[in-house]
XYZ file of C-alpha atoms in Angstrom:
589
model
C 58.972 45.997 -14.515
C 59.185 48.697 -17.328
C 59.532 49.183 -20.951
C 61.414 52.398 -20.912
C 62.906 52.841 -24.607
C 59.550 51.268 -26.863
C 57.302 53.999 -25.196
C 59.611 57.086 -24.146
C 61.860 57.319 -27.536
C 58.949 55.647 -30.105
C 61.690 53.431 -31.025
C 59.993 49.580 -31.202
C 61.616 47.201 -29.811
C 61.499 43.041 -29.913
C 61.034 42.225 -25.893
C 62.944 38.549 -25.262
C 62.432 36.134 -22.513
C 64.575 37.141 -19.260
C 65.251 33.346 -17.698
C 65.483 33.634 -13.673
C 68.208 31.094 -12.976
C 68.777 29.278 -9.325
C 71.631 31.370 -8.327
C 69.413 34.408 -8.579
C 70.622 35.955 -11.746
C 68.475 36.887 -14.563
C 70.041 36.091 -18.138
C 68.555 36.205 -21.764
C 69.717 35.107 -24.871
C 68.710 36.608 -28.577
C 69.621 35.759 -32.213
C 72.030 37.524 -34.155
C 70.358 39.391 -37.268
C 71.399 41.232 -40.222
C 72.996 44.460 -39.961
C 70.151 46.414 -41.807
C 67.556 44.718 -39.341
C 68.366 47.518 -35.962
C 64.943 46.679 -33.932
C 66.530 45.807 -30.714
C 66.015 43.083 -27.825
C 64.209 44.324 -25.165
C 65.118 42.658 -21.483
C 62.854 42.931 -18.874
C 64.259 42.452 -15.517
C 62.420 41.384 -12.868
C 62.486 43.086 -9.143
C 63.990 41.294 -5.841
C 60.664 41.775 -4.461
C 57.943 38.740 -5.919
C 54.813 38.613 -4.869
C 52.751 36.199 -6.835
C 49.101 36.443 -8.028
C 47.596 33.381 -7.319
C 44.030 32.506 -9.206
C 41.599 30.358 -8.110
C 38.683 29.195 -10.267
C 34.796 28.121 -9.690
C 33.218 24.707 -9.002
C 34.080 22.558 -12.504
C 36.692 25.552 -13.296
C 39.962 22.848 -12.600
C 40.203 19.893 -15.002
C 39.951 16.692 -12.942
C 41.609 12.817 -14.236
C 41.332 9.385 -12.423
C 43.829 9.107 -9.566
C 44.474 5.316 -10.238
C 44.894 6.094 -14.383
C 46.621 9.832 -14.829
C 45.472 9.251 -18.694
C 41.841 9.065 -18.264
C 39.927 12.264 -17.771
C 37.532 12.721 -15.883
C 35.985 16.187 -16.295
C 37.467 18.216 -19.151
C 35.137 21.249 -19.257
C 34.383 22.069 -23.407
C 36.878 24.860 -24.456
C 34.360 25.831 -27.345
C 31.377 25.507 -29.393
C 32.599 22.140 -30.881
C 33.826 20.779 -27.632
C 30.724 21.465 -25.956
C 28.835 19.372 -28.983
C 31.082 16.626 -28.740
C 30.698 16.554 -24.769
C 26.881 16.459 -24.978
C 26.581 13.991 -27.425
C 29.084 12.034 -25.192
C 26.978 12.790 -22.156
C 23.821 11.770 -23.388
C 24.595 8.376 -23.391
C 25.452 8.441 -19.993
C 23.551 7.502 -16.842
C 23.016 8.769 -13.408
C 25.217 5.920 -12.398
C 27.634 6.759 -14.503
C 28.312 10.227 -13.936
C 28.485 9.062 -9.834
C 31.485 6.834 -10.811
C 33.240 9.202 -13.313
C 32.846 12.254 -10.856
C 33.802 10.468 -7.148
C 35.367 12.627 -5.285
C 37.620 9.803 -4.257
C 38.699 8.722 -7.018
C 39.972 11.902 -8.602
C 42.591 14.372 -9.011
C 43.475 17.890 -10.311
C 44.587 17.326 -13.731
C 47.131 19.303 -14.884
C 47.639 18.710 -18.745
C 44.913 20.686 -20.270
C 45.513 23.877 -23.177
C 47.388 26.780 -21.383
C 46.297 29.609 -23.990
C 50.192 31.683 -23.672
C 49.965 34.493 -26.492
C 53.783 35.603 -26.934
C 53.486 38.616 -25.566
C 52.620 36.915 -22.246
C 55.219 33.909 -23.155
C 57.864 36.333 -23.050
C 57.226 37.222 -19.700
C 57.017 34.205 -18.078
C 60.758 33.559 -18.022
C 60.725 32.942 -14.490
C 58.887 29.929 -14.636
C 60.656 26.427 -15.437
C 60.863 24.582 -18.606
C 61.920 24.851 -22.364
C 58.922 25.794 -24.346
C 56.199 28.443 -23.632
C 53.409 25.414 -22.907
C 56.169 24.193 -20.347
C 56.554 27.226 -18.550
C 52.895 28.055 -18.444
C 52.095 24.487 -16.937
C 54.551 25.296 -14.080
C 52.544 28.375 -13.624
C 49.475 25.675 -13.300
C 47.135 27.447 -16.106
C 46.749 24.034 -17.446
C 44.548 23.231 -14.874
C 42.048 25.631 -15.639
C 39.043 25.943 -18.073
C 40.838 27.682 -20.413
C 37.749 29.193 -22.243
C 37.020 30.590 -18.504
C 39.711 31.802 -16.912
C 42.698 32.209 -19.911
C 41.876 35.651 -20.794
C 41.567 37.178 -16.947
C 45.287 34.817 -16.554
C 46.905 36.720 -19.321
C 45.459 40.514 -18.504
C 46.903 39.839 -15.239
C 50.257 38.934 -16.630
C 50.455 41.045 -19.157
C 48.830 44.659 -17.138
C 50.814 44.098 -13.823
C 53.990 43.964 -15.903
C 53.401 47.160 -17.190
C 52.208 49.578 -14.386
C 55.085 52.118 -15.002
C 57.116 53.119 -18.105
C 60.088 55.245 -16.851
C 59.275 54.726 -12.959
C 57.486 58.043 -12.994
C 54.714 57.856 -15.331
C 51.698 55.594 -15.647
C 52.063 52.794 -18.449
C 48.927 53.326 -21.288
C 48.373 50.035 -20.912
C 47.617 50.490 -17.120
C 46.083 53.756 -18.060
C 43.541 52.386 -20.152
C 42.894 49.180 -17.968
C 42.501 50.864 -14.928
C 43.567 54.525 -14.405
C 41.000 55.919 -17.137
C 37.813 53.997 -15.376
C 38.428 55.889 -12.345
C 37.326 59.046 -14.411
C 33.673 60.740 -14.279
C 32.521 60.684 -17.671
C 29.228 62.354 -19.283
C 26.828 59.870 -20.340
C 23.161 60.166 -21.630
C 21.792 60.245 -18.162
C 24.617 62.820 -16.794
C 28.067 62.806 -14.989
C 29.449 59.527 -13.779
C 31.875 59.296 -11.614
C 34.332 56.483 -11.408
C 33.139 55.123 -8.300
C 29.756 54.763 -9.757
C 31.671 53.333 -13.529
C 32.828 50.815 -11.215
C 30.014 50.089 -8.744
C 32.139 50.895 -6.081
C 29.727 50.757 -2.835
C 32.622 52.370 -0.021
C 33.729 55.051 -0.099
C 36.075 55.379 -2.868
C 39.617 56.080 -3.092
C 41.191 56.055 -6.454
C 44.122 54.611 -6.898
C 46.977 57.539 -7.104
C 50.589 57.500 -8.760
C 52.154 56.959 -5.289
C 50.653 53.892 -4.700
C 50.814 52.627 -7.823
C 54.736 53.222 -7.665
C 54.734 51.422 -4.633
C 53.017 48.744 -6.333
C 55.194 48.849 -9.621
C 58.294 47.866 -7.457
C 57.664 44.393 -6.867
C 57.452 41.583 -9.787
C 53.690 39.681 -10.017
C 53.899 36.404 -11.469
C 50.828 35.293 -11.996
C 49.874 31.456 -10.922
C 46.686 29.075 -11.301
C 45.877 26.910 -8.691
C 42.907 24.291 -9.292
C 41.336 22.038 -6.964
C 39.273 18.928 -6.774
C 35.695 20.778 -6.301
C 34.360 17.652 -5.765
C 35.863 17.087 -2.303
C 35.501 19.506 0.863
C 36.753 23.236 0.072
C 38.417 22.536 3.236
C 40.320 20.233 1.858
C 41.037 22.211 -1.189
C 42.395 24.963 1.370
C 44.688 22.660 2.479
C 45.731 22.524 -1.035
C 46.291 26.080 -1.251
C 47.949 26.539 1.556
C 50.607 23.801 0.560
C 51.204 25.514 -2.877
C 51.475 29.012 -1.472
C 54.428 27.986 0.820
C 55.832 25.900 -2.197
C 55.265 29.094 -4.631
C 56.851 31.615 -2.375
C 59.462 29.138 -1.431
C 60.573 28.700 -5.441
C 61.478 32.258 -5.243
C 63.417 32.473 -2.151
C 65.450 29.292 -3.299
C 66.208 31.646 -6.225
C 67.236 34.511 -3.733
C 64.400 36.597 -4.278
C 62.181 38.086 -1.562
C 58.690 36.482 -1.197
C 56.934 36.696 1.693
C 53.399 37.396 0.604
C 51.057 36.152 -1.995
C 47.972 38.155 -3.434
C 44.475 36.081 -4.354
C 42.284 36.361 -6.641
C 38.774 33.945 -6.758
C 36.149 33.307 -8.746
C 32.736 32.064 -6.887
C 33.645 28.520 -5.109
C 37.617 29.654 -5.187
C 36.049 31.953 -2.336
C 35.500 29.344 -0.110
C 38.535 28.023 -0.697
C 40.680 30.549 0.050
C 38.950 32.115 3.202
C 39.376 28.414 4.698
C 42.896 28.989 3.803
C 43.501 31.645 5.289
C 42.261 30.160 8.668
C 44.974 27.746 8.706
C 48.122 28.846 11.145
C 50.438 31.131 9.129
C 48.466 31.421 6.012
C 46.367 34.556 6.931
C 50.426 36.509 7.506
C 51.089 34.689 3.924
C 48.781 36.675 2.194
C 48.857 40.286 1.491
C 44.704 41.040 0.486
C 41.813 39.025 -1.663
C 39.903 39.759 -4.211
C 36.636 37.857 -4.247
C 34.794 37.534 -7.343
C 30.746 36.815 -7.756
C 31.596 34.679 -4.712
C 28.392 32.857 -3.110
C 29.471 34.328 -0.080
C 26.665 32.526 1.969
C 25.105 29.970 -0.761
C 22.955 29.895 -3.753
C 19.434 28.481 -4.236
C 20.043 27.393 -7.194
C 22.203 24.405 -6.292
C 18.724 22.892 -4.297
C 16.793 23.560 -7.697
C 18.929 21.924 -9.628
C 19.034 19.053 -7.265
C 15.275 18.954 -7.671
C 14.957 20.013 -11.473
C 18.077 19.147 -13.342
C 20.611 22.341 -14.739
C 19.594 24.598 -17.094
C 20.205 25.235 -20.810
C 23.126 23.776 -22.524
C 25.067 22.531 -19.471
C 22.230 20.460 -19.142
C 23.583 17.824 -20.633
C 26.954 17.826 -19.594
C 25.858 18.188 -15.712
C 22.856 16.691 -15.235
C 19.248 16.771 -16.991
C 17.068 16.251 -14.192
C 17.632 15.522 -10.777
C 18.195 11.666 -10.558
C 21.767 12.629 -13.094
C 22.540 15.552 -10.666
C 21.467 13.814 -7.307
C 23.809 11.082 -8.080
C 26.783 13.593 -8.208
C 26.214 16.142 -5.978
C 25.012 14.250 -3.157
C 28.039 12.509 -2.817
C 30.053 15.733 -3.360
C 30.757 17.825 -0.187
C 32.484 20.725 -2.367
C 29.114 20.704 -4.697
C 26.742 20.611 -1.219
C 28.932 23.496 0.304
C 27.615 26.035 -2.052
C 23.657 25.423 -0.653
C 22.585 28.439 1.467
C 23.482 28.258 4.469
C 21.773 29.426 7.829
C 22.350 33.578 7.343
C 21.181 33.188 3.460
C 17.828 35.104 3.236
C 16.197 37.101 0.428
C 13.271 39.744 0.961
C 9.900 39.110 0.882
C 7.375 42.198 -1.287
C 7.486 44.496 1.465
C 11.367 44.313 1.870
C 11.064 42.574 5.049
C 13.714 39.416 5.397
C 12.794 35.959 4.622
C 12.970 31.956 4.022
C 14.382 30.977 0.336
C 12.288 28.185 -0.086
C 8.395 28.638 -0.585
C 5.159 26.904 -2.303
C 2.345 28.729 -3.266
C -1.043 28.578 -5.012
C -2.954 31.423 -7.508
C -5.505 33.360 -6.034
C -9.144 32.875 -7.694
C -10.895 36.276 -8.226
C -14.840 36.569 -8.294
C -16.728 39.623 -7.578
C -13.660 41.870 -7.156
C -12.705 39.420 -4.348
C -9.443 37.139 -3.661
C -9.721 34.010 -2.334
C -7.652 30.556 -2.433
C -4.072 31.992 -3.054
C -1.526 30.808 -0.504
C 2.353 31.250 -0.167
C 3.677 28.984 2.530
C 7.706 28.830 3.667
C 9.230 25.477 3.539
C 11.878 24.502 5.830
C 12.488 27.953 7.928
C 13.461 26.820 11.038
C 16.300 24.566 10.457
C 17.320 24.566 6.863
C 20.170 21.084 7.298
C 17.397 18.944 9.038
C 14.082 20.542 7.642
C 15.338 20.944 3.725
C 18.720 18.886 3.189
C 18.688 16.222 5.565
C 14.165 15.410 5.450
C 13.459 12.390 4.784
C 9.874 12.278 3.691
C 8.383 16.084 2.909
C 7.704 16.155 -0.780
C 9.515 19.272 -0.642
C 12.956 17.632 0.795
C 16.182 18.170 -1.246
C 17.305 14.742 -2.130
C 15.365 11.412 -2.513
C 17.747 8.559 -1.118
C 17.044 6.105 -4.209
C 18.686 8.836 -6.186
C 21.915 8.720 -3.947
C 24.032 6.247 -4.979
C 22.981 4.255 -8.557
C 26.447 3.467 -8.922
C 26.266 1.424 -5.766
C 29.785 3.001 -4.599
C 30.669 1.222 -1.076
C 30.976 5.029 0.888
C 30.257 3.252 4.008
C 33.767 1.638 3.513
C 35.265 4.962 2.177
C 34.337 7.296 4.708
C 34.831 5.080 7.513
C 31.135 5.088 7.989
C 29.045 2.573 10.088
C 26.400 0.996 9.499
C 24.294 -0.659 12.182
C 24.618 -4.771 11.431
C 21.270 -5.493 12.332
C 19.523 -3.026 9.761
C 17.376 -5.132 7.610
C 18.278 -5.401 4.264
C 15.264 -4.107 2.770
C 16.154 -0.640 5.221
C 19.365 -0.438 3.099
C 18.805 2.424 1.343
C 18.364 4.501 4.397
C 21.986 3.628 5.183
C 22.850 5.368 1.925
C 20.685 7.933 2.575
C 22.766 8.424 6.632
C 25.929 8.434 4.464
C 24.562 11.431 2.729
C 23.364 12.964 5.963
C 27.369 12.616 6.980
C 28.390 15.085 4.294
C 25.107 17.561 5.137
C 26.542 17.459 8.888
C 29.536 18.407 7.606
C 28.804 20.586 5.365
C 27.251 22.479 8.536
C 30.061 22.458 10.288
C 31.990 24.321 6.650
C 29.753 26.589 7.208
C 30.028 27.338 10.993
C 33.630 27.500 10.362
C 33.998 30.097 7.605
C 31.040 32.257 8.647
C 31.981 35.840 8.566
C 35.106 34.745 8.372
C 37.641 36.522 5.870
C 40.943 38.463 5.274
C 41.416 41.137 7.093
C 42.455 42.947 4.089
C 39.587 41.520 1.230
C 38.199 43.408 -2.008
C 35.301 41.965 -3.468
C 32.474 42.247 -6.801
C 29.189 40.819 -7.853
C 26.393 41.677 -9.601
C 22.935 42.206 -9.090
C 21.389 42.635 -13.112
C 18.585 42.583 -13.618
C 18.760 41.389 -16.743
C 20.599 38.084 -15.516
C 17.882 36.483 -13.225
C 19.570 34.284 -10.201
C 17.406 32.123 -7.771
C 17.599 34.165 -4.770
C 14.879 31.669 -3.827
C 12.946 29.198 -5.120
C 9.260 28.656 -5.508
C 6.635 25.751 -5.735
C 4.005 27.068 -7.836
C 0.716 25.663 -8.429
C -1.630 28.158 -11.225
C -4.887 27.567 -9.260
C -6.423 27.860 -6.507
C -5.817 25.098 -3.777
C -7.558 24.404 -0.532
C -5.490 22.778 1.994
C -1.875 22.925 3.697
C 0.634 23.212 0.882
C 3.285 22.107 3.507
C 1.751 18.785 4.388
C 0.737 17.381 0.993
C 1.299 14.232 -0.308
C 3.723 13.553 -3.218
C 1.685 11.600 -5.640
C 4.325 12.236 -8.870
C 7.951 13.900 -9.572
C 9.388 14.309 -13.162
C 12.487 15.085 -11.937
C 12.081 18.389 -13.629
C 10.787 20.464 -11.815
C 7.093 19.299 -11.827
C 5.106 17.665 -9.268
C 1.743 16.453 -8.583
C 0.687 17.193 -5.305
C -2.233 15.641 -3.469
C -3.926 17.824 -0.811
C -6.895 16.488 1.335
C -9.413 15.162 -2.371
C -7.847 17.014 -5.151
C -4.564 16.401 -7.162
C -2.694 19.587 -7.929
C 0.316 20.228 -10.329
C 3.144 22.248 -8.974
C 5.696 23.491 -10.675
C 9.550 25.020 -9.771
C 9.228 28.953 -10.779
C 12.557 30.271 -12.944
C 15.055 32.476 -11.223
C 13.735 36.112 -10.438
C 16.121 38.130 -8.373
C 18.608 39.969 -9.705
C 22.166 38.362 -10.157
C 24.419 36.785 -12.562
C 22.360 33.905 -13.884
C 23.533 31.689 -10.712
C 24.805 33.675 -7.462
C 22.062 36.385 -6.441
C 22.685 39.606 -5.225
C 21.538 38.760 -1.912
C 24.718 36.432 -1.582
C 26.614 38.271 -3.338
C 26.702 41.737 -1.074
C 27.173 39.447 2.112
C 31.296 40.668 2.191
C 30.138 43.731 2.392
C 30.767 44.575 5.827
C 33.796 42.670 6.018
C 35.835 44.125 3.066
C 37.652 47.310 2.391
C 35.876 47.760 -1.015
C 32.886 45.821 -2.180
C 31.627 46.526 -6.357
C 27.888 45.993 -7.135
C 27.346 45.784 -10.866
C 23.938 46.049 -12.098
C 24.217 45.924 -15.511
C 23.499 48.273 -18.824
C 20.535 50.110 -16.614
C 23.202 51.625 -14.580
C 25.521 52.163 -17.091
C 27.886 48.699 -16.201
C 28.837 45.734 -18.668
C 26.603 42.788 -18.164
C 27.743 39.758 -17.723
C 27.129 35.822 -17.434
C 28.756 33.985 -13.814
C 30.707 31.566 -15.181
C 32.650 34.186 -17.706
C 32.450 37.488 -15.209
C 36.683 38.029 -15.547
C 36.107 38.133 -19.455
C 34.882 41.953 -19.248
C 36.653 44.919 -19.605
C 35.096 46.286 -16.101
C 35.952 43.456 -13.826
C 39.363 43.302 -15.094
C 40.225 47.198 -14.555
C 38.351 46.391 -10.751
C 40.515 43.292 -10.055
C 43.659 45.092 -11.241
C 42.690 47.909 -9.357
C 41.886 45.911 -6.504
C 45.652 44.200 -6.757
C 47.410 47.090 -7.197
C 45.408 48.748 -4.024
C 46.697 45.770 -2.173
C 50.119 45.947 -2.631
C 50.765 49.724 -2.995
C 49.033 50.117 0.603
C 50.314 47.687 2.277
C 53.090 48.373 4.692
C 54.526 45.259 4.244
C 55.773 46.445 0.894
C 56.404 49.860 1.579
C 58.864 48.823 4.220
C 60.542 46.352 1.676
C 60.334 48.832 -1.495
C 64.270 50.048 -1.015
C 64.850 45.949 -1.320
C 63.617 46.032 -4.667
């Protein structure tokens, strides 16, 4: 689309909504105003060719409600300070069992009446969508089912920005100039000339997007959707869900005599998984035109096993679990939750840049005479990360303690279809709970079998690696003395739930304690799973914050930056304006 007369002439203008009706036509109606009032109504007519933007969020990014009682939420993530205040107070008095009932993946559903955050001048360009108010018509978009606080501002740059690429079909927009075309310039800094490819951590070789592409691009219509998912369940599952609104996205537009063929993804962490199982299913990989992935865990994070030991951090704390028996109950029973562990190709490097194992214990060196002695670092769980780490049983090292599983007492066995042998005595009943569990590890497994290296052919990615936002790209035991013995073998004697443990090892008692985050990151995915696209995209960014002259910023908000939004617009606009699929179609338009 293009706003010719406000930035050609100067003259402003008052853009109106342009409905899309079922016949195909586009209409739009305006008051009438005094004579002396001569701003005029600006229409803004949409192409033939639609190819919508579809967002996905991260895990606890999509509002979820009961499935049996559509009125009773059941996670409605804080959309500010005061929220968040009133949600941990609320939380506090809430127990492990209670969470585990609340949050059952079973028992809940996307929830899709939450705050859609529609400033007018993105209201006005949503005409396409149905309904009589501007709340309506976003909510048939599905932005209500988002954290709005999250994901509203990256939803309405997208809107907004890929309405505006062109202003007379010749000429780049300044909106689109500023957003994207003017961070593909080398500037001089402090330090010296940087180029654009470095302003945007490209790490390919990179080719800036030029006015012949972006024309191409210009000549189709983006509207911009939300799709949320139950992040509780399998992402599997959830790319089932995808896949069923894509073809009943694209199909609204045909119905309405436009030409939509193709969609165009963007994701945010989880939302990674979920698409690139989408796109496995027959007939949704020729559905979609490209990706963008966004700080996607692309093969786990170690910081969903220390919080299953230790509890979250900081504020969210509260809200998702203090220590491990409130986060065990949840996240055990959660195979979206479990899917983000690392899986078998997740390694970080050791001191001397060598590959290794994520999870370790050690012990601190004593020093006498100018000699070291007692200091140990031992791996935990290399060989087979599912049986040795998630599915153990006994190691005081193991992931999940089975009386932590299921407080709630939630029948899973019944759920899931699940047997359970009759003559297992009753007082062995928790290790049924604990086989249930070991059902959802085993498949979890087989996620990751399924996905691995596995993505579009034609996928754009970022992440970051700052220094300054410290990820567990492993996670460490620590004890602050000396210790004689096997670390591996000892004997569990006391757990806070924490993230403290006292260890017995052959006479003496030892306190160990779970080390904070240390490689470089975003605060929750680390570089090291971050970069894993890397061979399998056509353009991966690496952001490593102010020391290399990028914006810093925290996982959970990453689209609400300047930088990420000119690299996922750039990224979009790459997409379509190379693809043949439009080029072939742009006289259509």
């Amino acid at each position: 689309m293009s706003n010719d007369t406000a930035e050609n002439s100067g003259e402003f203008t008052r853009p109106i909504t342009v409905r899309l009706n079922e016949d195909g036509t586009q209409s739009a109606e305006s008051v009438l105003t005094p004579t002396q009032m001569t701003t005029r109504a600006e229409c803004m007519l949409t192409s033939r060719l639609v190819i919508p933007v579809i967002f996905l969020p991260g895990i606890m990014g999509t509002r979820l409600r009961s499935a049996k009682n559509k009125d009773q939420s059941a996670w409605a993530p804080p959309e500010n300070t005061w929220e968040m205040l009133l949600a941990a107070l609320s939380y506090l008095l809430r127990s492990a069992a209670d969470r585990q009932t609340m949050l059952d993946p079973d028992s809940t559903e996307v929830d899709d009446n939450g705050p859609a955050r529609v400033p007018r001048e993105t209201a006005v360009l949503m005409g396409d969508a149905l309904g009589n108010s501007d709340a309506e018509r976003a909510k048939q978009r599905g932005w209500s089912q988002l954290h709005a606080d999250s994901y509203g501002e990256i939803l309405n740059v997208l809107e907004q920005r890929l309405s505006y690429m062109l202003s007379d079909g010749e000429h780049v927009h300044q909106s689109w100039q500023s957003a994207v075309m003017d961070w593909q310039k080398d500037i001089a800094t402090p330090s010296g000339m940087q180029s654009g490819a470095q302003r945007l951590g490209a790490q390919k070789d990179f080719k800036a997007l030029d006015i012949e592409a972006l024309k191409t691009a210009a000549s189709a219509f983006y509207p911009v959707y939300a799709v949320g998912y139950n992040w509780l369940q399998s992402n599997q599952k959830s790319g089932e869900r995808l896949a069923s609104e894509i073809e009943r996205i694209t199909k609204y537009y045909r119905d309405r005599k436009k030409i939509c063929e193709k969609v165009i993804i963007v994701t945010h962490s989880m939302g990674g998984f979920v698409a690139r199982s989408a796109v496995q299913e027959a007939g949704v990989q020729e559905k979609v035109l490209g990706v963008l992935h966004g700080v996607m865990p692309a093969i786990g994070a170690p910081a969903v096993y220390k919080r299953m030991r230790a509890g979250f951090e900081g504020v969210a704390q509260v809200v998702l679990g203090r220590n491990a028996a409130e986060t065990t109950a949840v996240m055990a029973n959660s195979p979206g939750g479990l899917e983000l562990l690392p899986n078998a190709q997740y390694k970080t490097r050791g001191p001397d840049g060598a590959p290794r194992h994520w999870l370790r214990a050690s012990s601190t060196p004593i020093i006498q005479g100018g000699r070291q002695s007692g200091g140990q670092s031992t791996l935990l769980g290399d060989k087979d990360i599912y049986k040795e780490i998630y599915l153990n049983n006994s190691a005081w090292w193991r992931m999940v303690k089975d009386e932590l599983i299921n407080p709630a007492k939630i029948n899973y066995a019944s759920q899931k279809n699940f047997q359970i042998n009759e003559d297992t005595p009753e007082k062995d009943n928790k290790k049924s709970e604990f086989e249930i569990y070991g059902q959802n590890i085993e498949d979890v497994r087989n996620f990751h079998i399924r996905i691995q290296d596995k993505y579009h052919l034609i996928t754009y990615a970022y992440y970051a690696a700052d220094g300054e936002r410290r990820s567990w790209n492993e996670v460490e035991w620590k004890c602050s003395e000396p210790v004689a013995g096997e670390l591996s073998t000892a004997e569990l004697v006391e757990d806070d739930l924490n993230g403290e443990l006292k260890l017995q090892i052959n006479e003496g008692r030892h306190k160990f304690e779970v080390q904070p985050g240390f490689g470089p990151g975003d605060g929750t995915v680390p570089a090291e799973s971050g970069d894993a696209p890397r061979s399998y995209s056509v353009q991966i960014f690496k952001h490593e914050g102010k020391a290399k002259g990028h914006m810093s910023y925290d996982h959970q908000y990453s689209y609400n930056n300047q930088m990420t939004q000119a690299v996922t617009l750039y990224s979009i606009a790459c997409i379509a304006g190379r693809s043949n699929w439009l080029q072939q179609n742009q006289c259509k338009a």
